[in-house]
mmCIF file of C-alpha atoms and ligand atoms in Angstrom:
data_model
loop_
_atom_site.group_PDB
_atom_site.id
_atom_site.type_symbol
_atom_site.label_atom_id
_atom_site.label_comp_id
_atom_site.label_asym_id
_atom_site.label_seq_id
_atom_site.Cartn_x
_atom_site.Cartn_y
_atom_site.Cartn_z
ATOM 1 C CA MET A 14 101.725 68.044 152.997
ATOM 2 C CA ILE A 15 99.702 69.861 150.358
ATOM 3 C CA PRO A 16 96.554 70.861 151.819
ATOM 4 C CA ARG A 17 93.184 69.684 150.315
ATOM 5 C CA GLU A 18 92.088 73.278 149.891
ATOM 6 C CA ARG A 19 95.160 74.137 147.509
ATOM 7 C CA ILE A 20 94.328 71.208 145.281
ATOM 8 C CA LEU A 21 90.670 72.232 145.275
ATOM 9 C CA SER A 22 91.633 75.720 144.277
ATOM 10 C CA VAL A 23 93.520 74.417 141.370
ATOM 11 C CA LEU A 24 90.513 72.272 140.477
ATOM 12 C CA SER A 25 88.129 75.363 140.738
ATOM 13 C CA LYS A 26 90.029 76.800 137.679
ATOM 14 C CA TYR A 27 89.446 73.781 135.499
ATOM 15 C CA ASP A 28 87.337 73.888 132.534
ATOM 16 C CA GLU A 29 85.019 70.943 133.553
ATOM 17 C CA SER A 30 83.618 70.455 129.896
ATOM 18 C CA ASP A 31 87.249 69.254 128.954
ATOM 19 C CA VAL A 32 88.326 67.253 131.970
ATOM 20 C CA LYS A 33 90.979 64.862 131.022
ATOM 21 C CA ILE A 34 92.100 61.615 132.781
ATOM 22 C CA GLY A 35 95.724 61.216 133.294
ATOM 23 C CA THR A 36 98.330 58.685 134.480
ATOM 24 C CA ILE A 37 101.673 57.194 134.020
ATOM 25 C CA CYS A 38 101.843 54.784 131.093
ATOM 26 C CA SER A 39 101.904 51.300 132.619
ATOM 27 C CA HIS A 40 99.975 48.020 132.461
ATOM 28 C CA SER A 41 97.054 49.329 134.504
ATOM 29 C CA SER A 42 97.186 52.525 132.399
ATOM 30 C CA LEU A 43 95.775 50.425 129.549
ATOM 31 C CA GLN A 44 92.603 49.958 131.388
ATOM 32 C CA ILE A 45 92.385 53.422 132.688
ATOM 33 C CA PHE A 46 92.616 54.943 129.045
ATOM 34 C CA ASN A 47 90.400 52.282 127.690
ATOM 35 C CA GLY A 48 87.848 53.235 130.188
ATOM 36 C CA ALA A 49 88.042 56.706 129.528
ATOM 37 C CA ARG A 50 87.525 56.322 125.720
ATOM 38 C CA ARG A 51 84.450 54.218 126.714
ATOM 39 C CA GLU A 52 83.101 57.112 128.723
ATOM 40 C CA GLY A 53 83.976 59.710 126.051
ATOM 41 C CA LEU A 54 86.602 61.409 128.244
ATOM 42 C CA ARG A 55 90.028 62.463 126.672
ATOM 43 C CA SER A 56 93.207 61.339 128.433
ATOM 44 C CA VAL A 57 96.736 62.029 129.031
ATOM 45 C CA GLY A 58 99.606 59.676 129.222
ATOM 46 C CA ILE A 59 102.954 60.492 130.865
ATOM 47 C CA VAL A 60 105.418 58.164 129.305
ATOM 48 C CA LEU A 61 109.135 57.498 129.325
ATOM 49 C CA ARG A 62 110.548 58.743 125.986
ATOM 50 C CA GLU A 63 111.752 55.173 124.895
ATOM 51 C CA ASN A 64 108.436 53.677 125.939
ATOM 52 C CA LYS A 65 106.055 55.555 123.894
ATOM 53 C CA PRO A 66 106.208 53.383 120.633
ATOM 54 C CA TYR A 67 104.853 50.621 122.728
ATOM 55 C CA TYR A 68 102.131 52.445 124.570
ATOM 56 C CA GLU A 69 101.162 53.987 121.270
ATOM 57 C CA SER A 70 100.671 50.465 119.734
ATOM 58 C CA PHE A 71 97.356 49.955 121.488
ATOM 59 C CA PRO A 72 94.758 51.449 119.315
ATOM 60 C CA ARG A 73 91.927 51.429 121.899
ATOM 61 C CA ALA A 74 94.078 51.820 125.039
ATOM 62 C CA SER A 75 96.466 54.825 124.233
ATOM 63 C CA PRO A 76 96.109 58.135 125.624
ATOM 64 C CA ASP A 77 94.902 60.972 123.448
ATOM 65 C CA ILE A 78 97.871 63.142 124.479
ATOM 66 C CA PHE A 79 101.462 61.948 125.501
ATOM 67 C CA ILE A 80 103.690 63.788 127.765
ATOM 68 C CA GLU A 81 107.135 62.373 127.271
ATOM 69 C CA VAL A 82 109.628 62.395 130.140
ATOM 70 C CA ASP A 83 113.122 61.283 130.653
ATOM 71 C CA SER A 84 112.329 59.965 134.093
ATOM 72 C CA TYR A 85 109.117 59.796 136.262
ATOM 73 C CA GLY A 86 110.825 62.166 138.546
ATOM 74 C CA ASP A 87 110.034 64.795 135.881
ATOM 75 C CA LEU A 88 106.448 64.568 136.891
ATOM 76 C CA LEU A 89 107.337 66.507 139.916
ATOM 77 C CA SER A 90 108.874 69.507 137.815
ATOM 78 C CA GLU A 91 106.862 72.796 137.633
ATOM 79 C CA GLU A 92 106.752 72.605 133.977
ATOM 80 C CA THR A 93 105.146 69.240 133.840
ATOM 81 C CA GLN A 94 102.610 69.908 136.667
ATOM 82 C CA GLU A 95 101.695 73.244 134.785
ATOM 83 C CA GLU A 96 101.018 71.338 131.576
ATOM 84 C CA LEU A 97 98.941 68.665 133.197
ATOM 85 C CA ILE A 98 96.988 71.571 135.033
ATOM 86 C CA SER A 99 96.612 73.551 131.567
ATOM 87 C CA GLU A 100 95.077 70.200 130.245
ATOM 88 C CA ASN A 101 92.475 70.022 133.194
ATOM 89 C CA VAL A 102 93.885 66.706 134.030
ATOM 90 C CA ILE A 103 92.691 64.533 136.993
ATOM 91 C CA MET A 104 95.515 62.143 137.745
ATOM 92 C CA ILE A 105 94.820 58.474 138.570
ATOM 93 C CA PRO A 106 97.142 57.048 141.098
ATOM 94 C CA HIS A 107 98.165 53.410 140.295
ATOM 95 C CA GLY A 108 100.839 51.028 141.742
ATOM 96 C CA SER A 109 103.518 52.236 139.313
ATOM 97 C CA PHE A 110 102.565 55.820 139.836
ATOM 98 C CA VAL A 111 102.996 55.570 143.460
ATOM 99 C CA GLU A 112 106.183 53.462 143.187
ATOM 100 C CA TYR A 113 107.892 55.773 140.545
ATOM 101 C CA VAL A 114 107.072 59.091 141.984
ATOM 102 C CA GLY A 115 106.856 58.072 145.760
ATOM 103 C CA SER A 116 104.093 58.781 148.186
ATOM 104 C CA GLU A 117 105.927 61.245 150.022
ATOM 105 C CA ASN A 118 106.673 63.262 146.838
ATOM 106 C CA ILE A 119 103.118 62.950 145.869
ATOM 107 C CA LEU A 120 101.810 64.272 149.188
ATOM 108 C CA GLU A 121 104.389 67.031 149.505
ATOM 109 C CA ARG A 122 105.083 68.099 146.045
ATOM 110 C CA PHE A 123 102.439 67.025 143.610
ATOM 111 C CA GLY A 124 99.933 69.831 143.060
ATOM 112 C CA VAL A 125 98.002 68.200 140.339
ATOM 113 C CA PRO A 126 94.335 67.225 141.359
ATOM 114 C CA MET A 127 94.091 63.534 141.762
ATOM 115 C CA PHE A 128 91.226 61.247 141.948
ATOM 116 C CA GLY A 129 90.339 59.903 145.424
ATOM 117 C CA ASN A 130 91.719 60.882 148.768
ATOM 118 C CA ARG A 131 95.568 61.221 148.513
ATOM 119 C CA LEU A 132 95.694 60.790 152.476
ATOM 120 C CA THR A 133 95.148 57.209 151.843
ATOM 121 C CA LEU A 134 98.831 57.179 150.474
ATOM 122 C CA TYR A 135 99.791 58.333 153.992
ATOM 123 C CA TRP A 136 97.816 55.656 155.854
ATOM 124 C CA GLU A 137 98.405 52.786 153.591
ATOM 125 C CA GLY A 138 102.212 53.458 152.791
ATOM 126 C CA ASP A 139 103.407 52.663 156.156
ATOM 127 C CA ARG A 140 102.717 49.080 157.511
ATOM 128 C CA ARG A 141 102.263 50.167 161.243
ATOM 129 C CA ARG A 142 99.880 52.896 160.342
ATOM 130 C CA GLN A 143 98.069 50.647 157.989
ATOM 131 C CA ARG A 144 97.651 48.109 160.856
ATOM 132 C CA LYS A 145 96.023 50.950 163.154
ATOM 133 C CA TRP A 146 93.496 51.421 160.255
ATOM 134 C CA LEU A 147 92.781 47.798 160.017
ATOM 135 C CA GLU A 148 92.309 47.398 163.661
ATOM 136 C CA ASP A 149 90.221 50.530 163.875
ATOM 137 C CA ALA A 150 87.984 49.078 161.217
ATOM 138 C CA GLY A 151 87.598 45.876 163.450
ATOM 139 C CA VAL A 152 88.393 43.409 160.688
ATOM 140 C CA PRO A 153 90.365 40.397 161.764
ATOM 141 C CA THR A 154 94.104 40.723 160.957
ATOM 142 C CA PRO A 155 97.209 38.460 161.390
ATOM 143 C CA ARG A 156 98.934 38.753 164.811
ATOM 144 C CA ILE A 157 102.119 40.914 164.558
ATOM 145 C CA TYR A 158 105.042 39.912 166.754
ATOM 146 C CA ARG A 159 107.079 42.718 168.432
ATOM 147 C CA SER A 160 110.206 40.579 169.147
ATOM 148 C CA PRO A 161 111.465 37.718 167.438
ATOM 149 C CA GLU A 162 111.977 36.116 170.674
ATOM 150 C CA ASP A 163 108.116 35.842 170.885
ATOM 151 C CA ILE A 164 107.869 33.793 167.630
ATOM 152 C CA ASP A 165 105.773 30.662 168.722
ATOM 153 C CA ARG A 166 104.142 29.614 165.452
ATOM 154 C CA PRO A 167 104.865 30.012 161.865
ATOM 155 C CA VAL A 168 105.399 33.623 160.744
ATOM 156 C CA ILE A 169 106.019 35.388 157.391
ATOM 157 C CA VAL A 170 108.653 38.057 157.782
ATOM 158 C CA LYS A 171 108.191 41.035 155.503
ATOM 159 C CA LEU A 172 110.602 43.709 154.412
ATOM 160 C CA HIS A 173 109.435 47.201 154.737
ATOM 161 C CA GLY A 174 108.768 48.768 151.375
ATOM 162 C CA ALA A 175 109.211 45.292 149.576
ATOM 163 C CA LYS A 176 107.309 45.176 146.217
ATOM 164 C CA GLY A 177 105.023 42.263 145.802
ATOM 165 C CA GLY A 178 106.383 39.903 148.473
ATOM 166 C CA LYS A 179 110.093 39.941 147.166
ATOM 167 C CA GLY A 180 112.438 38.821 150.040
ATOM 168 C CA TYR A 181 109.668 37.672 152.400
ATOM 169 C CA PHE A 182 110.622 34.465 154.328
ATOM 170 C CA LYS A 183 108.886 31.914 156.713
ATOM 171 C CA ALA A 184 110.112 31.032 160.169
ATOM 172 C CA SER A 185 108.946 28.943 162.954
ATOM 173 C CA SER A 186 111.066 29.660 165.828
ATOM 174 C CA PRO A 187 113.443 32.547 166.875
ATOM 175 C CA GLU A 188 116.418 30.625 165.721
ATOM 176 C CA GLU A 189 115.052 30.072 162.296
ATOM 177 C CA PHE A 190 114.359 33.837 162.205
ATOM 178 C CA TYR A 191 117.741 34.904 163.205
ATOM 179 C CA GLU A 192 119.271 32.406 160.777
ATOM 180 C CA LYS A 193 117.309 33.690 157.867
ATOM 181 C CA PHE A 194 117.595 37.240 158.824
ATOM 182 C CA SER A 195 121.212 37.143 159.074
ATOM 183 C CA GLU A 196 121.451 35.775 155.447
ATOM 184 C CA LEU A 197 119.280 38.864 154.440
ATOM 185 C CA LYS A 198 121.603 41.141 156.283
ATOM 186 C CA GLU A 199 124.759 39.598 154.638
ATOM 187 C CA ARG A 200 123.036 40.274 151.200
ATOM 188 C CA GLY A 201 122.432 43.855 152.313
ATOM 189 C CA LEU A 202 118.590 43.604 151.990
ATOM 190 C CA VAL A 203 118.042 44.558 155.567
ATOM 191 C CA GLY A 204 119.989 46.483 158.323
ATOM 192 C CA SER A 205 118.176 46.095 161.610
ATOM 193 C CA LEU A 206 115.138 44.394 163.013
ATOM 194 C CA GLU A 207 113.311 47.754 162.400
ATOM 195 C CA ASP A 208 113.422 46.863 158.683
ATOM 196 C CA VAL A 209 110.971 43.835 158.791
ATOM 197 C CA VAL A 210 107.568 43.157 160.270
ATOM 198 C CA ILE A 211 107.115 39.773 161.676
ATOM 199 C CA GLU A 212 103.536 38.712 160.998
ATOM 200 C CA GLU A 213 101.619 35.511 161.960
ATOM 201 C CA PHE A 214 101.409 33.117 158.945
ATOM 202 C CA ILE A 215 97.818 32.471 158.127
ATOM 203 C CA VAL A 216 97.054 29.090 156.626
ATOM 204 C CA GLY A 217 94.185 29.235 154.146
ATOM 205 C CA VAL A 218 93.114 30.476 150.735
ATOM 206 C CA ARG A 219 93.928 33.892 149.456
ATOM 207 C CA PHE A 220 91.376 36.238 147.766
ATOM 208 C CA TYR A 221 91.924 39.727 146.588
ATOM 209 C CA PRO A 222 88.528 41.343 146.011
ATOM 210 C CA HIS A 223 88.432 44.717 144.234
ATOM 211 C CA PHE A 224 86.037 47.256 145.566
ATOM 212 C CA PHE A 225 85.031 50.674 144.289
ATOM 213 C CA PHE A 226 83.369 53.242 146.665
ATOM 214 C CA SER A 227 81.531 56.182 145.417
ATOM 215 C CA PRO A 228 80.665 58.907 147.878
ATOM 216 C CA ILE A 229 78.407 60.810 145.267
ATOM 217 C CA GLU A 230 76.115 57.979 144.429
ATOM 218 C CA SER A 231 73.027 57.025 146.584
ATOM 219 C CA GLU A 232 73.429 54.575 149.317
ATOM 220 C CA ASN A 233 73.300 51.007 148.372
ATOM 221 C CA ILE A 234 74.067 49.317 151.938
ATOM 222 C CA ALA A 235 72.675 50.799 154.955
ATOM 223 C CA ASP A 236 75.736 50.340 157.314
ATOM 224 C CA LEU A 237 77.777 52.621 154.811
ATOM 225 C CA GLU A 238 75.833 55.560 156.026
ATOM 226 C CA GLY A 239 76.050 57.212 152.461
ATOM 227 C CA GLY A 240 77.732 56.268 149.337
ATOM 228 C CA ARG A 241 77.915 53.393 147.030
ATOM 229 C CA LEU A 242 79.958 50.121 147.336
ATOM 230 C CA GLU A 243 80.599 47.775 144.388
ATOM 231 C CA LEU A 244 82.405 44.512 144.390
ATOM 232 C CA LEU A 245 83.830 44.612 140.830
ATOM 233 C CA GLY A 246 85.869 41.549 140.793
ATOM 234 C CA ILE A 247 88.284 39.273 142.708
ATOM 235 C CA ASP A 248 91.712 37.701 141.833
ATOM 236 C CA ARG A 249 94.420 35.633 143.297
ATOM 237 C CA ARG A 250 97.897 36.535 142.968
ATOM 238 C CA LEU A 251 100.202 34.040 141.276
ATOM 239 C CA GLU A 252 103.422 33.710 143.344
ATOM 240 C CA VAL A 253 106.433 31.593 142.848
ATOM 241 C CA ILE A 254 105.525 29.414 145.827
ATOM 242 C CA ASP A 255 102.328 28.506 143.946
ATOM 243 C CA GLU A 256 104.427 26.318 141.613
ATOM 244 C CA ILE A 257 106.126 24.505 144.344
ATOM 245 C CA HIS A 258 104.727 21.135 143.247
ATOM 246 C CA ARG A 259 106.945 21.270 140.133
ATOM 247 C CA GLY A 260 109.902 20.717 142.345
ATOM 248 C CA LEU A 261 108.486 17.467 143.651
ATOM 249 C CA PRO A 262 109.466 14.882 145.183
ATOM 250 C CA ASP A 263 112.108 17.329 146.534
ATOM 251 C CA LEU A 264 110.814 20.882 147.930
ATOM 252 C CA MET A 265 113.313 22.891 146.347
ATOM 253 C CA GLU A 266 114.143 26.009 148.524
ATOM 254 C CA ASP A 267 113.868 28.484 145.578
ATOM 255 C CA PHE A 268 110.293 27.810 145.209
ATOM 256 C CA MET A 269 109.772 29.186 148.858
ATOM 257 C CA ASP A 270 109.290 32.685 147.411
ATOM 258 C CA TYR A 271 106.387 34.973 147.680
ATOM 259 C CA THR A 272 107.131 37.210 144.855
ATOM 260 C CA VAL A 273 103.957 38.167 142.971
ATOM 261 C CA THR A 274 104.384 37.512 139.321
ATOM 262 C CA GLY A 275 100.784 37.682 137.885
ATOM 263 C CA ASN A 276 97.199 37.347 138.733
ATOM 264 C CA ILE A 277 94.377 34.828 138.020
ATOM 265 C CA PRO A 278 90.584 35.237 138.250
ATOM 266 C CA VAL A 279 88.615 33.859 141.139
ATOM 267 C CA ILE A 280 85.405 33.720 142.651
ATOM 268 C CA VAL A 281 84.115 33.001 146.398
ATOM 269 C CA ARG A 282 81.669 30.281 147.423
ATOM 270 C CA GLU A 283 78.234 32.061 147.793
ATOM 271 C CA LYS A 284 78.092 32.027 151.527
ATOM 272 C CA TYR A 285 81.205 34.223 151.629
ATOM 273 C CA LEU A 286 79.965 36.949 149.634
ATOM 274 C CA VAL A 287 78.361 38.893 152.528
ATOM 275 C CA ASP A 288 81.744 38.462 154.656
ATOM 276 C CA LEU A 289 83.664 40.427 151.947
ATOM 277 C CA LEU A 290 81.160 43.127 151.602
ATOM 278 C CA ARG A 291 80.778 43.566 155.381
ATOM 279 C CA ASP A 292 84.487 43.971 156.029
ATOM 280 C CA ALA A 293 84.754 46.276 153.035
ATOM 281 C CA VAL A 294 82.256 48.531 154.672
ATOM 282 C CA LYS A 295 84.073 48.477 157.903
ATOM 283 C CA ILE A 296 87.168 49.559 156.131
ATOM 284 C CA ILE A 297 85.279 52.477 154.456
ATOM 285 C CA SER A 298 83.671 53.553 157.704
ATOM 286 C CA SER A 299 86.950 53.633 159.596
ATOM 287 C CA SER A 300 88.695 55.455 156.889
ATOM 288 C CA ARG A 301 86.154 58.392 157.332
ATOM 289 C CA ARG A 302 86.795 58.299 160.925
ATOM 290 C CA LEU A 303 90.605 58.445 160.579
ATOM 291 C CA PHE A 304 91.220 60.398 157.393
ATOM 292 C CA TYR A 305 88.019 62.292 156.289
ATOM 293 C CA PRO A 306 86.500 62.334 153.797
ATOM 294 C CA GLY A 307 88.264 58.629 153.780
ATOM 295 C CA LEU A 308 88.500 56.074 150.869
ATOM 296 C CA ILE A 309 87.436 57.003 147.453
ATOM 297 C CA GLY A 310 87.367 55.113 144.358
ATOM 298 C CA PRO A 311 89.049 51.748 143.910
ATOM 299 C CA PHE A 312 90.653 49.676 146.734
ATOM 300 C CA CYS A 313 91.609 46.120 147.089
ATOM 301 C CA MET A 314 91.531 43.933 150.324
ATOM 302 C CA GLU A 315 94.306 41.255 150.663
ATOM 303 C CA MET A 316 92.485 38.511 152.508
ATOM 304 C CA ILE A 317 93.285 34.820 153.498
ATOM 305 C CA TYR A 318 90.202 32.436 154.257
ATOM 306 C CA ASN A 319 91.098 30.261 157.248
ATOM 307 C CA PRO A 320 88.363 27.651 157.850
ATOM 308 C CA SER A 321 88.444 28.155 161.575
ATOM 309 C CA ARG A 322 88.893 31.815 161.724
ATOM 310 C CA GLY A 323 87.128 33.045 158.552
ATOM 311 C CA PHE A 324 88.600 36.064 156.474
ATOM 312 C CA ILE A 325 91.739 37.608 157.708
ATOM 313 C CA THR A 326 92.852 40.784 156.079
ATOM 314 C CA PHE A 327 96.686 41.145 155.862
ATOM 315 C CA GLU A 328 96.655 44.408 153.733
ATOM 316 C CA VAL A 329 94.623 47.083 151.948
ATOM 317 C CA SER A 330 95.767 48.662 148.552
ATOM 318 C CA THR A 331 93.790 51.901 147.939
ATOM 319 C CA ARG A 332 94.011 52.109 144.393
ATOM 320 C CA ILE A 333 93.158 50.329 141.159
ATOM 321 C CA VAL A 334 95.230 47.078 141.502
ATOM 322 C CA ALA A 335 97.029 44.904 138.731
ATOM 323 C CA GLY A 336 94.526 42.144 139.479
ATOM 324 C CA THR A 337 91.653 44.334 137.916
ATOM 325 C CA ASN A 338 93.373 43.939 134.615
ATOM 326 C CA LEU A 339 91.759 40.516 134.277
ATOM 327 C CA TYR A 340 88.354 42.319 133.954
ATOM 328 C CA THR A 341 88.873 44.921 131.278
ATOM 329 C CA ASP A 342 85.369 43.782 129.876
ATOM 330 C CA GLY A 343 83.674 43.371 133.081
ATOM 331 C CA SER A 344 83.683 40.504 135.815
ATOM 332 C CA PRO A 345 81.210 37.938 136.983
ATOM 333 C CA TYR A 346 80.364 40.730 139.764
ATOM 334 C CA SER A 347 80.244 43.766 137.728
ATOM 335 C CA TYR A 348 77.285 42.591 135.753
ATOM 336 C CA TYR A 349 75.189 42.678 138.839
ATOM 337 C CA TYR A 350 75.770 46.398 138.865
ATOM 338 C CA TYR A 351 75.904 47.239 135.389
ATOM 339 C CA ASP A 352 74.220 46.041 132.361
ATOM 340 C CA GLU A 353 77.378 46.752 130.370
ATOM 341 C CA PRO A 354 81.066 45.868 130.413
ATOM 342 C CA MET A 355 82.411 47.889 133.466
ATOM 343 C CA SER A 356 86.141 47.527 134.070
ATOM 344 C CA MET A 357 87.587 49.239 137.174
ATOM 345 C CA GLY A 358 89.265 51.741 134.698
ATOM 346 C CA ARG A 359 86.008 52.586 133.028
ATOM 347 C CA ARG A 360 84.255 52.821 136.603
ATOM 348 C CA ILE A 361 86.701 55.630 137.437
ATOM 349 C CA ALA A 362 85.884 57.556 134.362
ATOM 350 C CA ARG A 363 82.343 57.054 134.881
ATOM 351 C CA GLU A 364 82.644 58.603 138.371
ATOM 352 C CA ILE A 365 84.389 61.448 137.142
ATOM 353 C CA LYS A 366 81.971 61.903 134.394
ATOM 354 C CA GLU A 367 78.952 61.677 136.738
ATOM 355 C CA ALA A 368 80.641 64.120 139.215
ATOM 356 C CA VAL A 369 81.115 66.749 136.479
ATOM 357 C CA LYS A 370 77.428 66.314 135.594
ATOM 358 C CA SER A 371 76.195 66.736 139.162
ATOM 359 C CA GLY A 372 78.723 69.474 140.115
ATOM 360 C CA SER A 373 80.279 67.455 142.721
ATOM 361 C CA LEU A 374 83.781 66.819 141.192
ATOM 362 C CA HIS A 375 85.323 68.386 144.426
ATOM 363 C CA LYS A 376 84.027 65.608 146.477
ATOM 364 C CA ILE A 377 86.048 63.031 144.843
ATOM 365 C CA ILE A 378 89.382 64.891 144.405
ATOM 366 C CA TYR A 379 92.484 65.601 146.501
HETATM 367 P P1 ATP B 429 101.888 44.708 147.338
HETATM 368 O O1 ATP B 429 102.411 45.852 148.062
HETATM 369 O O2 ATP B 429 102.116 44.529 145.906
HETATM 370 O O3 ATP B 429 100.453 44.176 147.761
HETATM 371 P P2 ATP B 429 103.503 43.433 149.311
HETATM 372 O O4 ATP B 429 104.952 43.420 149.030
HETATM 373 O O5 ATP B 429 102.897 44.104 150.281
HETATM 374 O O6 ATP B 429 102.817 43.332 147.924
HETATM 375 P P3 ATP B 429 102.035 41.156 150.192
HETATM 376 O O7 ATP B 429 100.935 41.304 149.249
HETATM 377 O O8 ATP B 429 101.806 41.759 151.691
HETATM 378 O O9 ATP B 429 103.354 41.826 149.540
HETATM 379 O O10 ATP B 429 102.330 39.710 150.316
HETATM 380 C C1 ATP B 429 102.931 38.980 149.324
HETATM 381 C C2 ATP B 429 102.527 37.657 149.505
HETATM 382 O O11 ATP B 429 102.750 37.012 150.646
HETATM 383 C C3 ATP B 429 100.762 37.551 149.723
HETATM 384 O O12 ATP B 429 100.188 37.557 148.346
HETATM 385 C C4 ATP B 429 100.831 36.253 150.238
HETATM 386 O O13 ATP B 429 100.890 34.963 149.565
HETATM 387 C C5 ATP B 429 101.868 36.133 151.354
HETATM 388 N N1 ATP B 429 101.484 36.646 152.641
HETATM 389 C C6 ATP B 429 101.341 37.908 153.069
HETATM 390 N N2 ATP B 429 100.978 37.913 154.330
HETATM 391 C C7 ATP B 429 100.751 36.691 154.765
HETATM 392 C C8 ATP B 429 100.217 36.073 156.015
HETATM 393 N N3 ATP B 429 100.073 36.899 157.088
HETATM 394 N N4 ATP B 429 100.189 34.674 156.053
HETATM 395 C C9 ATP B 429 100.420 33.935 154.863
HETATM 396 N N5 ATP B 429 100.754 34.451 153.680
HETATM 397 C C10 ATP B 429 100.999 35.942 153.618
#
């Protein structure tokens, strides 16, 4: 793993008066580049050669400079990394960036300063490690079953490294599990039991709150013990199963699919607001204990509200998530912090700008 000192040494040679925001051109990059523009920062977009005309077509969300590549793997080449460093680029990780480049490659081979703490990639990327983090934080989580034989209630079976719920299935008994698992095995999607996580199926309403944590701003919640936590929006993911009613009166099997295809905005009933913030504080405190300096910047908690058990967190995404693209002009929550449209992309640019101003850029980079 590239040590933080080495990244900070690269950063120390940056011309801070010309810091640029960089990322891979994707859906979320539009918000990131737009946010940089709004904050008066220049930006660099790494784009697949054939995609450039499309990302160039958004006048208020295209980067100032394009770096064209033939594959995202090129981002790991010495030449591209040197180019990014010579442009004083701070990379913003988003879902596609992590997916295309790979968290291990980022940790081991990507020497460009990144916004946030790259150790979160290590803690988030592996379901078992992430579970340790959630348990350390003390937020309620779904029960995990070590063996299919123990299945005594409905479970959701998750494939390791699955993207957005693809291939997940539900089972209510060991027999049903094995039947469905064999089907996946025949299709070559899984090899052994090691390839899946069996998790208690939580009945309830899903919420995906988007948070931003700044370690350089003054404390706004005492339990944080430093730093500022903002709730900048909430979404709900649109999954195939959400449309199951369209198959009525029969329940068509193909609708039993958890693949995430889009996002819709949502707010919580007011009595739940404190629950969300309280759990987010716990996640931050635990991240400091487990991987100092802990979480920095955007993160999303993936939660289900169950009427008798309250909010149960089944995952944390430690980066700007697709759901924030709903709020490019601010959200019903962002206006309680900012008297101007504040998207997550803009909030990232604001943090970098403020850090430069106060000489604390090194505190938010790894
Ligand atoms: P991403 O990495 O994009 O967050 P993923 O592949 O990790 O996606 P999840 O977000 O974990 O997928 O899950 C996809 C969907 O499966 C959820 O949005 C939710 O609808 C459902 N789901 C996940 N865990 C549970 C659970 N414990 N109980 C009920 N439903 C669940």
